[in-house]
Amino acid sequence: MIARICSQLRLPARALSRGSGKVRPAAGSKCAPRRVCLAALSALALLAAATSPAAEDLEIVISEGRDNPARIAVVPFDASTAPVASGMADIIAFDLLRSGQFSTLARENMLSYPATPEDVFFRDWRIVDMDYLLIGRAVLESNGDLGVAWHLYDVTAGRELLSRRLVASPVHMRDVAHRIADDAYAAITGVRGAFSTRILYVLVQNPGTTYARYQLRLADSDGERARTVFESTEPVMSPGWSPDGTRIAYVSFETGKSSIVLHDLGTDERRIVANFEGINGAPAFSPDGNTLAMSLSRDGNSEIYTQDIATGALRRVTRHPGAIDTEPTWNATGDALIFTSDRGRRPQIYQVDLATLFVERLTFHGDYNARARLLPDQRHLIYVHRRDGIYHIAWKDLERDDLPRVLTATSLDESPSVAPNGAMLIYATQDGGRGILAVVSIDGGATYQLRSASGDVREPTWSPFLDTTRVVSSSE
Amino acid sequence: MTRKIGRLLGVAGVAATLVLVGCKSDPDPVEPPDDPPPVVETTPPPPVEEPPKRMDAEGNPVDLSGNPLSRTFYFDFDQATLSQRDLAVLQMHAEFLRDFPDRSVVIEGHCDERGTREYNLALGERRSGAVEGFLTSSGVRASQVDSVSYGEERPADPGHDESAWSRNRRAELIYR
């Protein structure tokens, strides 16, 4: 047995402490059902525009790594002329460590601190048993840009694997660091890195009381740079990303009942797109970003619909009176929806072909299977599965009828969301009565938790791969 | 400056008399909110015999002995079936709403935290719908009844055990 990665390593995530203080709830924003309260709506829209960074946000605790991780040394970068970059190596190392595929070398155990290829002596790294070495130097360009030249080495083979130079505004230092981690991860594992991504989640303060406050929060994949996207005294749930990562959709009770909101992350412009009688829930963007799948009960019971975002036109997809049909998610080609239904008495997962409306059942083991998500390979399904009365996240191969594999060791697990590279899964669970987020690698082994000092966190949604043009490659 | 204050005082005086006048000439017994029973009894009593009290100080219906009718109804896990006892209580709510057609009620459907949130949103609607269906089939007008599901988002008990869960699987009547 090789040692587990750094059990109980704690890194408090710092949030940017810019801007205004706490935003107060709008008075009288609690409205009667089915009556849109305009005053509250505009007040809430103002809240959405004034994003409030919390003093302390997600703290990450790594509890377990996989056996036989690759060993890498990420040497502190030479940032003598660009102090803004002095913490970059720590950001990169923490990214790689969280993936569960790496163990990292503490800087006090390094025999030298090379920053350029001329300073690298492989024997220094073989002595401490490293497989890989990552070094870099950051400079401030004459135009104020941050330039980072970095190199990745295979210590065993004694050769350079990758050499890159990145340029960005210094305010995007963390983006540069995540980009380096992505590229190093891809060079070593052959899988695209997903550290330059974000997590959208719901933070609830004073849950279960009349003082409950619901915040939709957005953070980097390492829990940093968290900000509030929307805040309300009414419940907020079911956030989801557009495929290009520029918009989100979620359910808000700001009208006094569930309604679906479309929110542009660039402009903070928000629009209620579905506020029909009954439930308006479970929004999911189509792969082309033009259509939302959703669950509406306007015709009497919860059914799956699609809505053209530009025109608002609705199409009813399921027709099963008396049954709950909800939690739709799209396949990659956009020609089928996978959803939860209790049409067979217990909740199970089904698929409907959008051309023929033919419905097929996908899960057969267990009496509670719900809220499915497809892995990027389109062959494996992740969903909430109850076994012996305990709710876990399970994994199933759609081409075989095996028992689902349970991926989580916690209970009351829900809301699984898969990283865009398919390597990790984030979900919501509880620890000591507190709502926390947890991440596991799909192939088992690595786990870590994200928790907030100030409330319950729930419903995490991993972003797609995002536009990274803030960081550009350049030749030296 | 002083003139302005004088004018303000004048306005306040007029407003105060308006309020007083409003109070005197407003014995309307079906508009209950703030402190209705004393007001009804201290104004010159109508000559007809006194009807049994139908609501408490908050305007919520009471039973024949004057005790408030239960307004929360509990469910089994993943179920939306009302018990016979609940139906008997709901029958009294239905009578009240039939007798006071200007009163209305919002039915909130709630779930415990187990299971997925969107499924629970639909399950909460099934619970509020069971209550709504019983009331309307008992002669209450549809315009008097509104329902909203909160799923598992608004627990009555924030705990995470069976006793909390059983308190959270509920439908609540909120009179307006």
XYZ file of C-alpha atoms in Angstrom:
652
model
C 0.000 0.000 0.000
C 1.400 3.329 -1.031
C 0.528 6.161 1.326
C -2.665 8.050 0.698
C -2.317 11.609 -0.439
C -1.998 14.082 2.380
C -4.878 13.035 4.503
C -6.680 15.988 6.047
C -4.780 18.653 4.187
C -6.640 21.878 4.811
C -6.409 24.917 2.638
C -8.844 27.698 3.463
C -10.082 29.252 0.260
C -9.744 33.019 0.270
C -12.466 34.988 -1.399
C -11.830 38.317 -3.014
C -12.682 40.978 -0.488
C -13.559 43.641 -3.003
C -16.567 45.871 -3.142
C -19.605 46.398 -1.022
C -20.633 44.770 2.217
C -23.479 42.371 2.742
C -26.576 42.924 0.672
C -29.750 43.102 2.733
C -32.940 41.344 1.750
C -35.608 43.421 0.095
C -38.440 44.106 2.510
C -41.711 42.540 1.556
C -40.286 40.288 -1.083
C -42.472 37.427 0.000
C -45.374 37.340 -2.385
C -48.602 35.484 -2.771
C -48.514 32.487 -5.061
C -49.442 33.065 -8.677
C -49.176 36.786 -8.293
C -46.012 38.257 -9.687
C -44.819 40.821 -7.206
C -43.150 43.470 -9.322
C -41.628 45.376 -6.442
C -39.912 42.284 -5.164
C -38.799 41.312 -8.642
C -37.025 44.573 -9.296
C -35.507 44.588 -5.816
C -34.205 41.098 -6.375
C -32.826 42.083 -9.755
C -30.870 44.817 -8.000
C -29.555 42.255 -5.558
C -28.424 40.159 -8.473
C -26.487 43.061 -9.951
C -24.768 43.915 -6.684
C -22.784 40.737 -6.249
C -21.511 40.347 -2.740
C -18.338 38.421 -2.054
C -18.432 36.558 1.227
C -15.540 37.006 3.560
C -14.820 33.301 3.760
C -16.087 30.740 1.378
C -15.492 27.175 0.342
C -12.856 25.371 2.298
C -11.467 22.232 0.715
C -10.551 19.160 2.735
C -8.858 16.311 0.901
C -9.742 13.120 2.695
C -8.444 10.430 0.441
C -6.223 9.965 -2.603
C -5.819 6.974 -4.819
C -3.143 4.359 -4.479
C -0.009 4.820 -6.576
C -0.408 8.462 -7.525
C 2.150 10.001 -9.883
C 4.691 11.998 -7.879
C 5.300 15.529 -9.046
C 7.342 18.440 -7.721
C 5.926 21.859 -8.569
C 8.790 24.193 -7.736
C 7.941 27.702 -6.462
C 8.118 29.934 -9.538
C 10.728 32.635 -9.807
C 8.459 35.656 -9.347
C 11.108 38.096 -8.147
C 10.026 40.698 -10.700
C 6.316 39.718 -10.636
C 5.280 39.253 -6.990
C 1.649 38.750 -8.064
C 2.723 35.304 -9.299
C 4.484 34.182 -6.135
C 1.676 31.754 -5.174
C 1.242 30.201 -8.606
C 3.071 26.962 -7.901
C 0.806 26.311 -4.903
C -2.311 26.801 -7.029
C -0.992 24.379 -9.659
C 0.093 21.798 -7.099
C -3.270 21.973 -5.317
C -5.097 21.446 -8.624
C -3.056 18.349 -9.410
C -3.381 17.035 -5.862
C -7.191 17.359 -5.867
C -7.439 15.256 -9.016
C -6.313 12.315 -6.903
C -3.872 11.298 -9.623
C -0.866 13.054 -8.126
C 1.013 13.424 -4.925
C 3.014 16.628 -4.638
C 6.334 17.336 -2.982
C 6.408 19.874 -0.159
C 8.816 22.682 -0.931
C 10.871 22.081 2.213
C 11.746 18.654 0.821
C 13.119 20.076 -2.430
C 16.911 20.086 -2.815
C 16.928 22.964 -5.273
C 14.515 25.538 -6.720
C 15.186 25.643 -10.458
C 13.215 28.222 -12.446
C 14.790 27.776 -15.881
C 15.957 24.673 -17.821
C 19.638 25.460 -17.160
C 19.042 25.016 -13.411
C 17.438 21.569 -13.646
C 19.468 18.626 -12.360
C 17.461 15.410 -12.585
C 19.452 13.710 -9.824
C 17.982 16.250 -7.328
C 14.530 14.902 -8.188
C 15.405 11.221 -8.505
C 16.800 11.282 -4.956
C 13.390 12.363 -3.659
C 11.595 9.828 -5.861
C 9.813 12.222 -8.203
C 8.219 11.095 -11.465
C 7.656 14.612 -12.787
C 8.985 18.123 -12.293
C 7.304 21.436 -13.130
C 9.197 24.730 -13.036
C 8.451 28.292 -14.119
C 9.425 31.938 -14.122
C 7.017 34.867 -14.107
C 7.838 38.367 -15.328
C 5.879 41.585 -15.744
C 6.095 42.739 -19.362
C 6.684 46.386 -20.246
C 2.954 46.727 -21.103
C 2.008 45.452 -17.645
C 1.082 41.927 -18.749
C 2.094 38.894 -16.770
C 4.307 36.497 -18.735
C 4.961 32.991 -17.449
C 7.427 30.564 -19.000
C 7.101 27.051 -17.642
C 8.488 23.582 -18.293
C 7.386 20.066 -17.444
C 9.911 17.230 -17.168
C 9.733 13.463 -17.019
C 12.293 12.823 -14.272
C 12.604 9.080 -14.911
C 13.332 9.546 -18.609
C 15.326 12.711 -17.946
C 13.605 14.760 -20.666
C 11.368 17.733 -21.127
C 7.702 16.892 -21.813
C 6.294 20.337 -22.371
C 7.498 23.925 -22.591
C 5.056 26.821 -22.784
C 4.890 30.564 -22.411
C 1.605 32.188 -21.368
C 0.633 35.857 -21.262
C -2.336 37.435 -19.459
C -3.311 40.450 -17.430
C -1.943 40.101 -13.879
C -5.533 40.089 -12.559
C -5.885 36.726 -14.319
C -2.953 35.154 -12.496
C -5.158 32.352 -11.181
C -6.415 31.623 -14.695
C -2.817 31.249 -15.864
C -2.089 28.852 -12.993
C -5.147 26.679 -13.748
C -4.225 26.654 -17.428
C -0.737 25.368 -16.571
C -2.295 22.659 -14.366
C -4.654 21.707 -17.217
C -1.809 21.384 -19.713
C 0.456 19.467 -17.340
C -2.395 17.108 -16.414
C -3.143 16.461 -20.086
C 0.532 15.867 -20.944
C 0.878 13.274 -18.179
C -2.528 11.534 -18.135
C -3.650 11.970 -21.745
C -6.963 13.424 -20.488
C -7.885 17.083 -20.895
C -7.562 18.984 -17.615
C -10.647 20.627 -16.113
C -9.100 22.939 -13.526
C -9.983 26.109 -15.484
C -13.646 25.433 -14.789
C -16.128 26.732 -12.266
C -18.680 25.374 -9.866
C -22.139 26.870 -9.490
C -23.897 25.985 -6.233
C -26.552 27.087 -3.772
C -25.516 28.423 -0.360
C -28.260 28.565 2.265
C -27.795 30.487 5.475
C -30.062 29.682 8.440
C -31.641 26.751 6.584
C -34.956 25.539 7.946
C -35.719 28.844 9.692
C -37.779 31.859 8.748
C -34.493 33.735 8.323
C -33.230 31.427 5.583
C -31.299 33.180 2.819
C -30.585 31.525 -0.494
C -27.576 32.473 -2.590
C -26.561 31.174 -5.963
C -22.758 31.219 -5.894
C -20.080 30.795 -8.507
C -16.541 29.726 -7.618
C -13.431 28.488 -9.384
C -13.008 24.713 -9.359
C -10.682 25.121 -6.359
C -13.321 27.051 -4.379
C -11.573 30.404 -4.869
C -12.942 33.686 -6.242
C -16.451 32.805 -5.092
C -19.119 35.395 -5.786
C -22.861 35.640 -5.376
C -24.751 35.553 -8.660
C -28.232 35.871 -7.164
C -29.611 36.173 -3.669
C -33.132 35.799 -2.312
C -35.173 35.205 0.817
C -37.130 32.642 -1.237
C -35.733 29.240 -2.253
C -33.349 28.964 -5.201
C -32.664 25.557 -6.730
C -31.626 23.467 -9.755
C -28.917 25.631 -11.335
C -27.578 24.550 -14.712
C -25.091 25.855 -17.298
C -25.476 26.764 -20.946
C -23.059 24.702 -23.050
C -20.811 27.717 -23.690
C -20.721 28.663 -19.998
C -22.027 32.215 -20.565
C -25.560 31.725 -19.208
C -27.196 29.778 -16.439
C -30.768 28.708 -15.756
C -32.249 28.004 -12.338
C -35.459 27.772 -10.360
C -36.343 30.706 -8.134
C -39.354 31.200 -5.862
C -39.176 34.997 -6.130
C -42.691 35.090 -7.626
C -44.014 33.148 -4.610
C -43.820 29.829 -6.431
C -41.307 28.001 -8.604
C -40.366 29.760 -11.838
C -37.451 29.330 -14.235
C -34.923 32.130 -14.631
C -32.394 32.600 -17.418
C -29.377 34.588 -16.223
C -26.549 36.018 -18.334
C -23.319 35.762 -16.334
C -21.602 38.483 -18.375
C -24.257 41.187 -17.977
C -26.141 39.846 -14.915
C -29.296 40.373 -16.963
C -32.006 37.978 -15.835
C -35.339 36.966 -17.281
C -38.140 34.688 -16.067
C -38.782 32.328 -18.950
C -41.320 29.987 -17.356
C -43.845 31.003 -14.714
C -46.808 28.844 -15.604
C -49.423 27.640 -13.168
C -48.020 24.870 -10.967
C -44.418 23.713 -10.989
C -41.778 25.260 -13.224
C -38.674 23.211 -12.573
C -35.532 21.358 -13.611
C -34.257 23.551 -16.478
C -31.580 21.994 -18.732
C -29.918 23.620 -21.755
C -29.782 21.675 -25.020
C -26.292 21.023 -26.435
C -26.722 23.867 -28.982
C -27.835 26.263 -26.219
C -31.071 27.193 -28.029
C -33.601 25.126 -26.107
C -34.395 24.494 -22.457
C -35.837 21.190 -21.325
C -37.937 21.595 -18.172
C -40.595 20.074 -15.996
C -43.988 21.845 -15.909
C -47.232 20.864 -14.237
C -49.371 23.411 -16.110
C -51.436 20.608 -17.616
C -52.170 18.978 -14.272
C -49.159 16.847 -13.417
C -45.412 17.170 -13.786
C -44.442 16.509 -17.440
C -41.331 17.124 -19.552
C -41.400 20.034 -22.010
C -38.910 21.795 -24.236
C -38.951 25.548 -24.727
C -37.347 27.463 -27.574
C -35.386 30.169 -25.733
C -35.725 32.762 -28.513
C -39.481 32.405 -29.099
C -40.695 30.927 -25.826
C -42.569 28.245 -27.785
C -43.287 25.129 -25.726
C -43.359 21.537 -26.856
C -44.779 18.855 -24.600
C -42.547 15.763 -24.647
C -44.088 13.343 -22.137
C -47.746 12.508 -21.597
C -48.352 10.351 -18.581
C -51.264 11.564 -16.413
C -50.796 10.970 -12.706
C -47.064 10.324 -12.929
C -44.190 12.601 -11.970
C -41.904 13.192 -14.951
C -39.002 15.496 -14.104
C -35.231 16.117 -14.056
C -34.622 16.042 -17.820
C -31.057 16.021 -19.154
C -29.929 15.979 -22.796
C -27.733 13.531 -24.614
C -24.762 15.024 -26.487
C -26.490 15.053 -29.873
C -29.602 16.757 -28.520
C -32.010 14.188 -29.957
C -33.038 12.514 -26.694
C -33.803 13.431 -23.103
C -33.104 11.279 -20.063
C -35.516 11.925 -17.175
C -36.942 10.640 -13.886
C -40.452 9.198 -13.763
C -42.532 7.309 -11.229
C -44.847 5.978 -13.953
C -43.809 2.499 -12.808
C -44.855 3.401 -9.232
C -41.291 4.064 -8.029
C -38.887 6.704 -9.418
C -36.776 5.250 -12.223
C -34.762 6.707 -15.098
C -36.132 6.746 -18.627
C -35.086 8.066 -22.009
C -37.359 9.680 -24.591
C -36.466 10.081 -28.263
C -37.386 13.640 -29.252
C -38.266 12.693 -32.851
C -40.558 9.737 -32.130
C -41.369 10.414 -28.427
C -40.628 6.713 -27.873
C -39.877 6.134 -24.162
C -37.455 3.514 -22.886
C -36.647 2.609 -19.283
C -32.933 2.691 -18.378
C -32.680 1.599 -14.711
C -33.945 -1.651 -13.239
C -31.995 -2.238 -10.045
C -33.311 -0.590 -6.879
C -36.526 1.219 -5.978
C -35.245 4.803 -6.162
C -33.170 5.924 -9.129
C -33.325 9.601 -10.084
C -31.666 12.739 -11.478
C -29.379 11.178 -14.031
C -26.453 12.757 -15.869
C -24.590 11.230 -18.793
C -20.821 11.018 -18.763
C -19.115 12.677 -21.758
C -18.620 9.207 -23.300
C -22.460 8.991 -23.567
C -22.281 5.404 -22.445
C -22.273 5.745 -18.684
C -24.950 7.186 -16.471
C -24.501 8.832 -13.043
C -27.565 9.109 -10.819
C -29.000 9.056 -7.309
C -29.563 5.464 -6.241
C -31.076 4.234 -2.991
C -29.602 1.058 -1.573
C -30.628 -0.314 1.839
C -32.441 2.953 2.512
C -29.328 5.060 1.900
C -29.029 7.527 -0.975
C -25.781 7.224 -2.911
C -24.462 8.328 -6.269
C -24.249 5.363 -8.623
C -22.631 4.689 -11.968
C -24.073 2.442 -14.643
C -22.909 1.194 -18.031
C -25.895 1.615 -20.371
C -24.675 -1.156 -22.630
C -24.768 -3.777 -19.897
C -27.371 -4.763 -17.341
C -24.945 -5.053 -14.418
C -25.733 -3.842 -10.948
C -24.903 -0.156 -10.689
C -21.582 0.650 -9.022
C -21.961 2.875 -5.957
C -19.379 5.677 -6.112
C -19.953 7.404 -2.793
C -19.471 6.232 0.775
C -21.594 9.015 2.287
C -25.386 9.102 2.753
C -28.164 11.471 1.653
C -26.105 12.039 -1.498
C -27.758 13.983 -4.289
C -27.303 16.353 -7.249
C -24.386 14.650 -9.036
C -22.629 16.717 -11.695
C -19.761 15.516 -13.861
C -16.641 17.554 -14.717
C -16.481 18.266 -18.461
C -13.492 15.933 -18.881
C -15.444 13.079 -17.305
C -12.762 12.389 -14.686
C -14.433 13.756 -11.560
C -17.908 14.036 -10.116
C -19.192 16.640 -7.659
C -22.293 16.054 -5.543
C -24.085 17.287 -2.441
C -24.084 15.380 0.825
C -24.211 15.992 4.570
C -21.650 15.912 7.311
C -22.669 16.430 10.914
C -26.021 17.851 9.826
C -24.363 20.381 7.507
C -24.840 20.446 3.757
C -21.458 20.075 2.055
C -20.167 19.324 -1.437
C -17.972 16.351 -2.182
C -15.922 15.321 -5.189
C -14.954 11.802 -6.187
C -12.987 10.568 -9.146
C -15.162 8.496 -11.455
C -12.677 5.630 -11.344
C -12.833 5.598 -7.549
C -10.263 6.521 -4.973
C -9.805 10.224 -4.686
C -12.265 12.279 -2.683
C -12.380 15.767 -1.264
C -15.022 17.972 0.312
C -15.924 21.611 -0.078
C -17.693 23.259 2.808
C -18.750 26.752 3.718
C -18.183 28.301 7.117
C -21.387 30.258 6.784
C -24.126 27.800 5.794
C -25.275 24.730 3.912
C -23.938 24.240 0.387
C -25.921 22.151 -2.084
C -26.729 21.486 -5.739
C -23.243 21.867 -7.225
C -23.045 22.103 -10.997
C -19.736 21.762 -12.756
C -19.317 24.188 -15.652
C -18.497 23.081 -19.178
C -15.011 23.878 -20.524
C -14.891 27.676 -20.491
C -13.518 30.304 -22.801
C -9.876 30.690 -21.765
C -8.848 33.471 -24.143
C -7.916 35.634 -21.164
C -4.753 33.546 -21.139
C -2.856 33.347 -24.438
C 0.136 31.311 -25.524
C 3.033 33.226 -26.961
C 6.425 32.313 -28.332
C 9.408 33.602 -26.415
C -40.956 77.153 7.843
C -43.414 77.407 10.748
C -46.182 77.678 8.205
C -45.095 74.423 6.680
C -45.145 72.687 10.063
C -48.586 74.146 10.760
C -49.844 72.773 7.482
C -48.362 69.365 8.273
C -50.081 69.344 11.670
C -53.312 70.243 9.936
C -52.926 67.346 7.539
C -52.176 65.023 10.436
C -55.280 66.211 12.250
C -57.468 65.583 9.229
C -55.922 62.160 8.795
C -56.544 61.334 12.448
C -60.195 62.318 12.251
C -60.528 60.264 9.066
C -59.144 57.257 10.883
C -61.504 57.803 13.798
C -64.490 58.211 11.509
C -63.378 55.097 9.655
C -63.313 53.128 12.905
C -66.722 54.273 14.082
C -68.571 53.520 10.888
C -66.990 50.149 10.202
C -68.720 47.306 12.027
C -68.283 44.882 9.113
C -68.151 41.442 10.773
C -66.767 39.451 7.798
C -63.631 41.649 7.581
C -61.973 40.208 10.695
C -58.209 40.836 10.774
C -56.901 42.792 13.769
C -59.134 42.523 16.823
C -62.543 41.528 15.576
C -64.397 39.760 18.400
C -64.297 42.662 20.919
C -65.244 45.168 18.217
C -68.239 43.068 17.166
C -69.414 42.691 20.767
C -68.940 46.310 21.910
C -70.802 47.828 18.961
C -74.593 47.881 19.368
C -75.433 44.156 19.094
C -77.678 43.076 16.240
C -81.017 41.836 17.546
C -80.581 38.347 15.994
C -79.338 35.469 18.199
C -75.557 35.143 18.367
C -74.136 32.564 15.897
C -71.442 30.138 17.133
C -67.906 31.491 16.802
C -66.409 30.289 13.480
C -62.875 31.715 13.587
C -60.192 32.702 16.040
C -58.452 36.049 16.455
C -56.221 35.353 13.451
C -59.190 34.519 11.249
C -58.426 30.796 11.186
C -61.420 28.426 11.437
C -62.278 26.827 14.783
C -64.295 23.713 15.616
C -67.579 23.621 17.575
C -65.751 23.876 20.903
C -63.817 26.906 19.692
C -60.480 25.137 19.215
C -58.562 25.973 16.037
C -58.906 23.372 13.291
C -55.636 21.634 12.498
C -54.118 23.231 9.391
C -51.168 20.846 8.895
C -51.586 17.360 7.433
C -48.822 14.778 7.472
C -47.894 12.082 4.940
C -45.992 8.839 4.785
C -42.685 8.674 2.906
C -43.129 9.203 -0.846
C -46.920 9.205 -0.364
C -49.631 11.796 -0.948
C -52.548 9.944 0.659
C -54.639 11.734 3.318
C -55.764 9.754 6.366
C -59.468 9.411 7.329
C -58.822 11.682 10.308
C -57.320 14.341 8.051
C -60.273 14.071 5.682
C -62.675 14.683 8.577
C -60.776 17.857 9.530
C -60.585 18.962 5.907
C -64.356 18.486 5.685
C -64.708 21.168 8.385
C -62.324 23.459 6.466
C -64.470 22.900 3.390
C -67.634 23.883 5.318
C -65.919 27.022 6.582
C -64.794 28.027 3.088
C -68.283 27.345 1.700
C -69.820 29.533 4.415
C -67.277 32.326 3.928
C -66.903 32.563 0.163
C -64.768 35.696 0.468
C -62.091 33.765 2.365
C -59.388 31.877 0.516
C -56.599 29.512 1.372
C -53.140 28.665 0.044
C -52.115 25.021 0.342
C -48.371 24.506 0.654
C -46.956 21.072 -0.207
C -43.701 20.005 1.495
C -41.389 16.962 1.591
C -38.601 15.624 3.731
C -35.034 15.987 2.522
C -34.599 12.441 1.254
C -34.619 11.914 -2.476
C -33.884 14.430 -5.200
C -35.008 18.038 -5.002
C -36.928 18.251 -8.252
C -38.694 14.945 -7.650
C -39.656 16.291 -4.230
C -40.923 19.510 -5.817
C -43.352 17.357 -7.823
C -44.172 15.188 -4.798
C -44.981 18.317 -2.769
C -47.367 19.361 -5.506
C -49.011 15.952 -5.355
C -49.584 16.497 -1.618
C -50.983 20.015 -1.975
C -53.045 18.714 -4.892
C -54.571 15.961 -2.734
C -55.794 18.602 -0.274
C -56.935 20.965 -3.010
C -58.803 18.162 -4.768
C -60.630 17.196 -1.595
C -61.668 20.792 -0.840
C -62.950 21.527 -4.334
C -64.780 18.208 -4.532
C -66.416 19.176 -1.207
C -67.938 22.248 -2.783
C -65.256 24.869 -2.199
C -64.900 27.119 -5.227
C -61.654 26.714 -7.150
C -61.082 30.481 -6.909
C -60.841 30.158 -3.110
C -58.016 27.625 -3.239
C -54.468 28.032 -4.446
C -51.610 25.608 -4.039
C -47.846 25.869 -4.153
C -45.186 23.215 -3.741
C -41.958 24.011 -1.921
C -40.584 20.489 -2.269
C -37.935 19.960 0.409
C -36.829 23.611 0.371
C -38.774 24.758 3.448
C -38.534 22.162 6.204
C -40.601 22.743 9.339
C -37.876 20.978 11.301
C -34.266 21.478 10.164
C -33.148 18.161 11.703
C -31.921 15.129 9.785
C -33.625 12.208 11.524
C -36.885 10.285 11.245
C -38.737 12.580 13.633
C -37.732 15.680 11.642
C -38.571 13.947 8.364
C -42.036 12.964 9.577
C -42.722 16.586 10.561
C -41.555 17.827 7.179
C -43.741 15.583 4.970
C -46.774 17.818 5.121
C -49.358 20.045 3.533
C -50.177 23.327 5.262
C -53.273 25.482 4.885
C -52.549 29.201 5.042
C -55.736 31.277 5.318
C -55.822 34.700 3.744
